[in-house]
Coordinates of C-alpha atoms and ligand atoms in Angstrom, one line a residue:
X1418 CA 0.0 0.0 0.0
X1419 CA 2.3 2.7 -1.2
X1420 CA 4.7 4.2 1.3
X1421 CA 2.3 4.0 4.2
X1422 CA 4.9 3.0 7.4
X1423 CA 2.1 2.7 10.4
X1424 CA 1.1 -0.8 11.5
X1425 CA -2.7 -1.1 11.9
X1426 CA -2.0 -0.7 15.6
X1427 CA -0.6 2.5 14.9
X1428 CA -2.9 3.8 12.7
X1429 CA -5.6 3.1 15.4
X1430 CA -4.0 4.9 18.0
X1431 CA -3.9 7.9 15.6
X1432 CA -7.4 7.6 15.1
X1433 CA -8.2 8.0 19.2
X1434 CA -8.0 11.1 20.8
X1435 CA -5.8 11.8 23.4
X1436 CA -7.5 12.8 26.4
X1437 CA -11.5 12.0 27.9
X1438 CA -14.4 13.7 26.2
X1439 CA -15.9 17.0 27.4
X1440 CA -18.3 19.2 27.4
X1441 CA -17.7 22.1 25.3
X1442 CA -21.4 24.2 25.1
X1443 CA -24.8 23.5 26.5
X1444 CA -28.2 25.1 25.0
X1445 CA -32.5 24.4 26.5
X1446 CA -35.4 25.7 24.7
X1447 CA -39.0 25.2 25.8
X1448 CA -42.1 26.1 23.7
X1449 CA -43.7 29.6 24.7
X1450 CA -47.0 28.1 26.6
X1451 CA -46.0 27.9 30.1
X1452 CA -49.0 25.8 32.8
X1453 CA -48.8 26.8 36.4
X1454 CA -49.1 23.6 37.8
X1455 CA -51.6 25.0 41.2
X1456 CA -53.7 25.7 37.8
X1457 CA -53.4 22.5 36.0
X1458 CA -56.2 20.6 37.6
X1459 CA -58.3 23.0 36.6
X1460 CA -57.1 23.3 33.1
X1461 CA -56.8 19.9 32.4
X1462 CA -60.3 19.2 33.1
X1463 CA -61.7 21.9 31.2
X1464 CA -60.0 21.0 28.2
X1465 CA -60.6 17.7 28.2
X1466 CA -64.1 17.7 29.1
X1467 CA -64.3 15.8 31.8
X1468 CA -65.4 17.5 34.7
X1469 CA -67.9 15.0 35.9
X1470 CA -65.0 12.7 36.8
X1471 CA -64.1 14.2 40.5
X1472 CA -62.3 11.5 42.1
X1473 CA -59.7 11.3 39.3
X1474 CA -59.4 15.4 39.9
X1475 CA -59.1 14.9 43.2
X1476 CA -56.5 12.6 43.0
X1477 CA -54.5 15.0 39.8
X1478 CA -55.1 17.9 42.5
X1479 CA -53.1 15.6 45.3
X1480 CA -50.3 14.6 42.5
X1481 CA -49.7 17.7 41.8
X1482 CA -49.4 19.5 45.4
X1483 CA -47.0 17.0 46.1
X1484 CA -45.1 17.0 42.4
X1485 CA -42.8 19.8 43.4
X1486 CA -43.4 21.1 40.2
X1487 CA -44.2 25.1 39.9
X1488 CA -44.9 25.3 36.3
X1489 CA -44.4 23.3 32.5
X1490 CA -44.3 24.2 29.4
X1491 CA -46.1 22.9 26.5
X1492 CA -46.3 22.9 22.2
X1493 CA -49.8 21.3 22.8
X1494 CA -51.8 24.7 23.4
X1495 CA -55.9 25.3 23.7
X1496 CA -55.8 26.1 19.9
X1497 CA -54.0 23.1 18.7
X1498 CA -56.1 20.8 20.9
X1499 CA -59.3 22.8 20.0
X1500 CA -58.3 21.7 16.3
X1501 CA -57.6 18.3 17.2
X1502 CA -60.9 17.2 19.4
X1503 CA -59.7 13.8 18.7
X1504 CA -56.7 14.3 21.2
X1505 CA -58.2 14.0 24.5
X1506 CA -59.8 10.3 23.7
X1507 CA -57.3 7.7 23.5
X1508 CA -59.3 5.2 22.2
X1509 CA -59.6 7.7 18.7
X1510 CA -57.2 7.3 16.1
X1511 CA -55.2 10.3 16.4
X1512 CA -52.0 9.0 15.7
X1513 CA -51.4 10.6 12.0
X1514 CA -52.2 14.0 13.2
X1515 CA -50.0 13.3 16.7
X1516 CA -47.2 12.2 14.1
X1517 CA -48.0 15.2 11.4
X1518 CA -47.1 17.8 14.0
X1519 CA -44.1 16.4 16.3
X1520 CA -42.1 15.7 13.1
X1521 CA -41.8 19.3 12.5
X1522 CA -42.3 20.8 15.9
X1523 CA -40.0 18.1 17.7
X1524 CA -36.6 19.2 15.6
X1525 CA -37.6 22.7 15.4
X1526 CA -37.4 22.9 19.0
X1527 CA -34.2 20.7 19.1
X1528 CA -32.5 23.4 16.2
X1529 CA -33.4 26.5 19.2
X1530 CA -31.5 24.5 22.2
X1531 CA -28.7 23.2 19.4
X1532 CA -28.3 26.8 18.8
X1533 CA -27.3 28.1 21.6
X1534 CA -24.9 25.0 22.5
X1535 CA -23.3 26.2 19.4
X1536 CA -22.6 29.6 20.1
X1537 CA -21.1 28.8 23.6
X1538 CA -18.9 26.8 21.3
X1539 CA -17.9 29.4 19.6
X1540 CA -17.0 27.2 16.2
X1541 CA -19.2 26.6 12.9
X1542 CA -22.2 24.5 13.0
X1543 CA -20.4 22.9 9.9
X1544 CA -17.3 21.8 12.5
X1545 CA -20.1 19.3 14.1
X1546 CA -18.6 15.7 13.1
X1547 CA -21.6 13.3 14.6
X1548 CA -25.1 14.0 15.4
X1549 CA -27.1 11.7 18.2
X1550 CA -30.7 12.9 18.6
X1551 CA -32.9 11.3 20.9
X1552 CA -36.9 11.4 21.4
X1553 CA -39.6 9.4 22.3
X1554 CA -41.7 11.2 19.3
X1555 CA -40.3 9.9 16.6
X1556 CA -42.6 7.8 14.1
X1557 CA -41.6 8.5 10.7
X1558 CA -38.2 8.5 8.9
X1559 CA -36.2 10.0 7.4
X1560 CA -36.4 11.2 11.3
X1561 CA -35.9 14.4 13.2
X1562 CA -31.9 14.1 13.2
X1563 CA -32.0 14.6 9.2
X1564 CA -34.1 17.6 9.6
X1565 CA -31.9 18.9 12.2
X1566 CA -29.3 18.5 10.1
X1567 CA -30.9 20.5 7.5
X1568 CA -32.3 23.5 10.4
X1569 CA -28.8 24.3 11.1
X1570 CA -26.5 23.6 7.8
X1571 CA -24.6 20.5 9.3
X1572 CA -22.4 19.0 6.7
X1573 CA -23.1 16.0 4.6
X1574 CA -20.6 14.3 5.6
X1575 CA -22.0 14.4 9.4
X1576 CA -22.4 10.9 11.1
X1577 CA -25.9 11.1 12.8
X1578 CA -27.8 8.8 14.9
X1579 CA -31.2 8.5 16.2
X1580 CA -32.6 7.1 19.7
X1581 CA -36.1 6.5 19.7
X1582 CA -38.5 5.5 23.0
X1583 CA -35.3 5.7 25.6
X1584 CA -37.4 7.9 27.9
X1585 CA -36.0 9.6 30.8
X1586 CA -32.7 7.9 29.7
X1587 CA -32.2 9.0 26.4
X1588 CA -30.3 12.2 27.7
X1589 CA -27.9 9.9 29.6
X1590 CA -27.7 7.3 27.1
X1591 CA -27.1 9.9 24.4
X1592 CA -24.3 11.2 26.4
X1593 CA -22.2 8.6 27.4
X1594 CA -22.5 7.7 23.5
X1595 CA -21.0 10.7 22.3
X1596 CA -18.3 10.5 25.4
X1597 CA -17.5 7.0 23.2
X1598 CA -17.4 8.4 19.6
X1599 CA -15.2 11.5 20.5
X1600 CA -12.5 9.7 22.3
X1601 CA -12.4 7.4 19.2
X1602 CA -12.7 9.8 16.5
X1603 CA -9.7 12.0 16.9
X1604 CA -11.0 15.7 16.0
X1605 CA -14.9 14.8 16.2
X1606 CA -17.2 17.0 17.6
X1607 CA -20.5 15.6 18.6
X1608 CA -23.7 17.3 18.9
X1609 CA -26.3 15.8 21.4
X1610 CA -29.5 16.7 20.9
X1611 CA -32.7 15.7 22.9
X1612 CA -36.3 16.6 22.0
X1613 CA -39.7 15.9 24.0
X1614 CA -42.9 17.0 23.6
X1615 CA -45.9 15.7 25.6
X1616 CA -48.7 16.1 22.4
X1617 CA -47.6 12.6 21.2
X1618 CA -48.8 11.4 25.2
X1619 CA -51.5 13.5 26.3
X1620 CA -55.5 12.4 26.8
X1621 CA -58.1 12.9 28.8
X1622 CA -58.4 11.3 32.1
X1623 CA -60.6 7.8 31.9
X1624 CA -62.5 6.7 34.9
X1625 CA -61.2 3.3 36.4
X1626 CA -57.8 4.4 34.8
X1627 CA -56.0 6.2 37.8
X1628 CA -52.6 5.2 36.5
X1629 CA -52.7 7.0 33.3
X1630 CA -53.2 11.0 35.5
X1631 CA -49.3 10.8 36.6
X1632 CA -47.9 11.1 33.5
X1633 CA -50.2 14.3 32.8
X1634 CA -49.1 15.8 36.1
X1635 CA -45.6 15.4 35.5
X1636 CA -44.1 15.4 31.9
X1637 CA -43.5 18.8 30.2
X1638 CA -42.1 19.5 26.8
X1639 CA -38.3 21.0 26.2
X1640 CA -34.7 20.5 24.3
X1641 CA -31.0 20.3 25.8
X1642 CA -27.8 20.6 23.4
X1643 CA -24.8 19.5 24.3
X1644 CA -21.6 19.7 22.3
X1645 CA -19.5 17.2 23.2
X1646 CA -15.4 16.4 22.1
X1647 CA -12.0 15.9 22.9
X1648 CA -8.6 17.6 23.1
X1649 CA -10.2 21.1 23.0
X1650 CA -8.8 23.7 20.9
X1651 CA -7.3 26.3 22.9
X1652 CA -8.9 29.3 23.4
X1653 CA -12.0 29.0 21.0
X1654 CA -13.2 26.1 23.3
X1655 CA -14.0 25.5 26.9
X1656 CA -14.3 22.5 28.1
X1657 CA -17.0 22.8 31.2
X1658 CA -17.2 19.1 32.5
X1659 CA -14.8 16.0 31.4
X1660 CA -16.9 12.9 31.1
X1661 CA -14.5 10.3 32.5
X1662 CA -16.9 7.4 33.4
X1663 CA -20.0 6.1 32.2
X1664 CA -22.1 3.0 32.8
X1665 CA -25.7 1.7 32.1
X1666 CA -27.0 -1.0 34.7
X1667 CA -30.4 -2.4 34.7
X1668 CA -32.0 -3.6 37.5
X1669 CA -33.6 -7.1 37.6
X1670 CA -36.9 -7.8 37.2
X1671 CA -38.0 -4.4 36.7
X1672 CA -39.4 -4.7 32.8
X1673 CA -42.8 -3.4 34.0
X1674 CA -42.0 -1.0 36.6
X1675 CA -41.5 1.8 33.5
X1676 CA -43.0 1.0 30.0
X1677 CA -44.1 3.1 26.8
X1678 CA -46.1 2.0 23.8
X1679 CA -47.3 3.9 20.8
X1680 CA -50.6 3.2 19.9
X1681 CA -53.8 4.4 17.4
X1682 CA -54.6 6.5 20.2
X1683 CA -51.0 8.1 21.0
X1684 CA -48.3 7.0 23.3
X1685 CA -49.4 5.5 26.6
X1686 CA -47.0 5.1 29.7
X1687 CA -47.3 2.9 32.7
X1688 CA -45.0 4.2 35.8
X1689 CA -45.7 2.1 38.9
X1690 CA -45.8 3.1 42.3
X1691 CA -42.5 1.4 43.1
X1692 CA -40.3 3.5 40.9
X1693 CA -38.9 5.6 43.9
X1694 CA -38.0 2.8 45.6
X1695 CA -36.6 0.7 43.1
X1696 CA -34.2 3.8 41.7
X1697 CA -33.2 4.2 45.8
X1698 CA -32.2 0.5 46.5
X1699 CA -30.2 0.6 43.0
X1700 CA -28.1 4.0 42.7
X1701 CA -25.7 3.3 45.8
X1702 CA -24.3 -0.2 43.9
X1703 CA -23.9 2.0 40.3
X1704 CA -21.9 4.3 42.4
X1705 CA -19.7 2.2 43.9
X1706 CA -19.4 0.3 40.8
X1707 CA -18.3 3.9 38.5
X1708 CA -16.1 5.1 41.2
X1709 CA -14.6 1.7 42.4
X1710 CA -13.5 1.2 38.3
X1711 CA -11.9 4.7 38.7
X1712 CA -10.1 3.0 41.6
X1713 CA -11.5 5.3 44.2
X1714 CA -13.3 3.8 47.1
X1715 CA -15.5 4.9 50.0
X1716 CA -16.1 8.3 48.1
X1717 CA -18.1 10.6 50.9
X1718 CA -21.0 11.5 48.6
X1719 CA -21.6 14.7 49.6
X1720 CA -18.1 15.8 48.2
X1721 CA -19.6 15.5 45.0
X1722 CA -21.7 17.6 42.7
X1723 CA -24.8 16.2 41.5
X1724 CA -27.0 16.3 38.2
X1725 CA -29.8 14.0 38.9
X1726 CA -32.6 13.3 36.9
X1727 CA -35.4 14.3 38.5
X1728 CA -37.9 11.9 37.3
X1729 CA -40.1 13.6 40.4
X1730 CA -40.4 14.6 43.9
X1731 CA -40.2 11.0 45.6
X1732 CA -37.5 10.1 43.7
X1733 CA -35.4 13.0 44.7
X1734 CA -36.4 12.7 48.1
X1735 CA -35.2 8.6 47.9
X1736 CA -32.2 9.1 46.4
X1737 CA -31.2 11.8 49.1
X1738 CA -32.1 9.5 51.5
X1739 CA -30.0 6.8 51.2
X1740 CA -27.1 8.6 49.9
X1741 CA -27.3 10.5 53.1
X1742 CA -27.1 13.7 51.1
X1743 CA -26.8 17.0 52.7
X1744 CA -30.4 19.6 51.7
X1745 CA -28.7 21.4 48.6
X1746 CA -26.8 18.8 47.1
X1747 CA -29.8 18.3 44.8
X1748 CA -30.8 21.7 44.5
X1749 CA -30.3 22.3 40.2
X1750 CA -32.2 18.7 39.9
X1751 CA -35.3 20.0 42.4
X1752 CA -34.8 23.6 40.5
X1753 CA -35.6 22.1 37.2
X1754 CA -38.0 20.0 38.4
X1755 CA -40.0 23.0 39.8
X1756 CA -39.6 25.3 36.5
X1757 CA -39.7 22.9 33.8
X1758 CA -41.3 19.0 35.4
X1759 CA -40.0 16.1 34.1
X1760 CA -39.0 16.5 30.1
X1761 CA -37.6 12.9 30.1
X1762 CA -34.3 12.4 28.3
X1763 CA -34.1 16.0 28.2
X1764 CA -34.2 16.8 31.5
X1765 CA -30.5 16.0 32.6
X1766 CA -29.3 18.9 30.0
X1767 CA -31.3 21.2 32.0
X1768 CA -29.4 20.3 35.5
X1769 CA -26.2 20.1 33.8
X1770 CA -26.9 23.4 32.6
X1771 CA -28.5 24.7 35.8
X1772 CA -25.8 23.2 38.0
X1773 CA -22.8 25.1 35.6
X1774 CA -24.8 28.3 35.9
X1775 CA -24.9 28.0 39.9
X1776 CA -21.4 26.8 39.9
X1777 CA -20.3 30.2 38.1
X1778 CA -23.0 32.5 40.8
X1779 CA -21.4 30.7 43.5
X1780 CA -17.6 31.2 42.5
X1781 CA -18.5 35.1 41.6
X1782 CA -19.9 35.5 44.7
X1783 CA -16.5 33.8 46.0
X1784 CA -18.8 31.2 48.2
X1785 CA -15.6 28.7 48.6
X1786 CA -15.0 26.4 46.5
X1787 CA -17.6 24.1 44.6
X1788 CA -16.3 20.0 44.3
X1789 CA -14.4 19.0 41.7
X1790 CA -16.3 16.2 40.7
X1791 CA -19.3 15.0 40.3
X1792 CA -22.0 12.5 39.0
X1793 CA -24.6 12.7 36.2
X1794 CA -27.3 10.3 36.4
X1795 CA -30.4 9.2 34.3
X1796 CA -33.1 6.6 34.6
X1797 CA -36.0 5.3 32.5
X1798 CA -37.6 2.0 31.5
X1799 CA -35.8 -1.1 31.6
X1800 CA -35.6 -0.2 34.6
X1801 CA -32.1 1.4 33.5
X1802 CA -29.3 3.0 35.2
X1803 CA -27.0 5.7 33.4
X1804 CA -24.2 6.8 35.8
X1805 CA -21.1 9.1 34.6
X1806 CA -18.3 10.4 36.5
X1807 CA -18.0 14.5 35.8
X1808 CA -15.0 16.5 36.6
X1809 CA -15.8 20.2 36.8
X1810 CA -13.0 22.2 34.9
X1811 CA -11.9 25.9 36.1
X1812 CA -13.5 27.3 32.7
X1813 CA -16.9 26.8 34.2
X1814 CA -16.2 29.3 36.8
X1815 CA -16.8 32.8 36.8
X1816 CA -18.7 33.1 33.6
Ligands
MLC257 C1 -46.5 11.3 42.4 C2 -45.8 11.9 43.7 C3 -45.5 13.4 43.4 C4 -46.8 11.8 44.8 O1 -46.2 12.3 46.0 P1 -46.2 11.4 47.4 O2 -45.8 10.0 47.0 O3 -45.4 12.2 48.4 O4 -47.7 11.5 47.8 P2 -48.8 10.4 48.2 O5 -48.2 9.1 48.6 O6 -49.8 11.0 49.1 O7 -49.5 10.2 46.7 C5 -50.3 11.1 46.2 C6 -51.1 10.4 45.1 O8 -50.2 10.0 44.0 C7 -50.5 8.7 43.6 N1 -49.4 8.1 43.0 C8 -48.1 8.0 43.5 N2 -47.3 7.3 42.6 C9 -48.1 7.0 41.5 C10 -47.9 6.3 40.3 N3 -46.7 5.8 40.0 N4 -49.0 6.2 39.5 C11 -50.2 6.7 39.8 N5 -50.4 7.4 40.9 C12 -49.4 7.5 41.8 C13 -50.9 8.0 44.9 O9 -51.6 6.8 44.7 C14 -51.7 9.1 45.6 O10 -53.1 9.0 45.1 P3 -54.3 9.2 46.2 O11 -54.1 10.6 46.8 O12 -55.5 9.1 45.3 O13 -54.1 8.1 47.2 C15 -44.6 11.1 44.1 O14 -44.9 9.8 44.5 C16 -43.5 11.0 43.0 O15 -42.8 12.0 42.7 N6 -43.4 9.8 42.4 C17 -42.4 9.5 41.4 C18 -43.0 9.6 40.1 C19 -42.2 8.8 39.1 O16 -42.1 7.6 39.2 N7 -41.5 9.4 38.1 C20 -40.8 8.7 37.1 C21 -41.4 9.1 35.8 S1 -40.7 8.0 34.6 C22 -39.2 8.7 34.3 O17 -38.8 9.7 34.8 C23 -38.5 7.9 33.2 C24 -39.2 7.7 31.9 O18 -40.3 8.2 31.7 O19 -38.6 7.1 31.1

């Protein structure tokens, strides 16, 4: 082969970057309707038609006192649904008209958060090497990553990927797979994109069906951007976390405890009661586990940051619980919980960028300083575990 002299050995190790993926820009974007959640109840109700069925507002009323959620945001507004009757009835076929509209709306509120992840880059969006995009929307192909692609001028040449019906791990999942393809792609520069919007989930509430009302007290709609790559190129890029660990556990026997399935009628969800407690008895052993292959053991949690997914209230609360972690260590998770609700795979974007954001406030205000390192942590259906070791870099500071 001509004058080549590297082994194949050799011309791997070329290939690989040299040091751990990182995050080099963050962006959100939310559509403009924003639901108070003391207000929702009420709301939801009305819209749906269904005030005769008290008990089940009742027990949406009690769900959503307790949610720890303060408001949502949603593309699904009073005119859409008043053009789409069908919507609130799950046992309709809506599905066309669910699919019709999240196809457009899902990457177009993707391109807003992938924008701004790009300018805190500070390089062309044509320097993007790999595209992941993950939603539980997607129904039709080609799919929302190709339409990305197209809202903000990627090249031709860019590597995408799409990750369909991960749920509330999708974020994580899409993460520790662009940690993966930038330390083996010397030069690459990953774009992680996450896109949810409740239309393709919401009905009205059916009598005898308590199950289904969580869902509608807790989701909301929203997009996180990451950029994601290695070896940063001094001093257009600043790295904010390094991603230096990552694992995905499942825990046993927990197929049911979180499923989704797209229907005629729309995507139903089943979440059951156990959730919280499942996610506590797990999250200790995936810690040990991440930080024990790092080779460092009995970590003191509270040393650490924290970007947890707040999947809701009780789940927080669990997780504190048996981590023994001090009141604020969860404080961007609970924040983002309380502006935004759960916005599945999205959600960890928002605390990433919520915690960076506090992490600046705090070293302007010289508070002492914030820890080093930290965890990121995802869950969804399976029931699966994404875990990933951060380490906070001096850039984030001060901005
Ligand atoms: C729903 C809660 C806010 C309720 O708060 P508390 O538990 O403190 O209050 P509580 O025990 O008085 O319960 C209030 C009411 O909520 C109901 N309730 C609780 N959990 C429920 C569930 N999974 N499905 C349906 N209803 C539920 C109770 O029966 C009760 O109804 P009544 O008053 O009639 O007796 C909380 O339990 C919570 O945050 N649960 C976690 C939600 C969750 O699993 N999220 C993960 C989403 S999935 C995810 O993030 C990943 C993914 O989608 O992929």
């Amino acid at each position: 082969m001509g004058s080549a002299p590297a082994t194949v050995r050799e011309m791997r190790r070329a290939q690989r970057a040299d040091g751990p993926a990182a995050v080099l820009g963050i962006g959100t974007a939310n559509p403009p309707t924003c639901l108070a959640q003391d207000e929702y109840p009420d709301y939801y109700f009305r819209v749906t038609n269904s005030e005769h069925l008290t008990d089940l507002k009742g027990k949406l009323t009690r769900i959503c006192n307790k949610s720890g959620i303060k408001q949502r945001f949603v593309h699904l507004d009073e005119q859409l649904l008043a053009a789409n009757p069908d919507f609130t009835d799950r046992t309709l076929p809506s599905l066309d008209a669910r699919v019709e509209i999240a196809s457009a709306a899902v990457p177009e509120l993707a391109a807003s958060a992938a924008a701004k992840a790009i300018a805190e880059w500070g390089r062309p969006a044509t320097d993007i090497t790999h595209l992941i995009f993950s939603t539980y929307s997607g129904a039709r192909a080609p799919s929302a990553d190709r339409r990305l692609a197209s809202l903000l001028g990627l090249s031709p040449t860019v590597s995408r990927t799409i990750l369909n019906l991960h749920g509330c791990y999708g974020g994580g999942r899409s993460l520790q797979l662009a940690k993966e393809l930038a330390e083996n792609n010397r030069g690459a520069r990953v774009l992680v994109a996450c896109s949810e919007i409740t239309l393709i989930a919401f009905y009205g509430p059916e009598g005898g069906c308590p199950d289904n009302i969580l869902g509608q007290a807790l989701f909301g709609d929203g997009a996180g951007a990451v950029i994601v790559g290695a070896d940063p190129v001094s001093p257009v890029e600043r790295p904010l976390f390094e991603m230096v660990f990552a694992s995905q556990t499942t825990i046993p026997e927990t197929e049911d405890a979180i499923s989704m399935q797209i229907n005629k009628g729309g995507m139903e969800y089943h979440i059951s009661n156990q959730v919280p407690r499942l996610l506590g008895c797990n999250v200790e052993r995936c810690l040990v586990d991440a930080f024990g292959a790092l080779g460092i053991h009995n970590a003191d949690w509270n040393d650490l940051f924290w970007a947890i997914h707040p999947g809701g209230r009780a789940i927080l609360d669990h997780i504190e619980g048996v981590l023994g972690l001090d009141d604020a260590k969860l404080a961007a998770s609970r924040h983002v919980l309380s502006e935004f609700g759960n916005m599945s795979g999205t959600t960890v974007i928002f605390v990433l960028d919520e915690l960076r954001r506090r992490r600046g406030r705090a070293a302007n205000l010289e508070e002492g300083q914030a820890p080093e390192w930290g965890v990121m942590m995802a869950f969804g259906p399976g029931i699966t575990i994404e875990t990933m070791v951060l380490h906070a870099l001096a850039t984030l500071e001060g901005n």
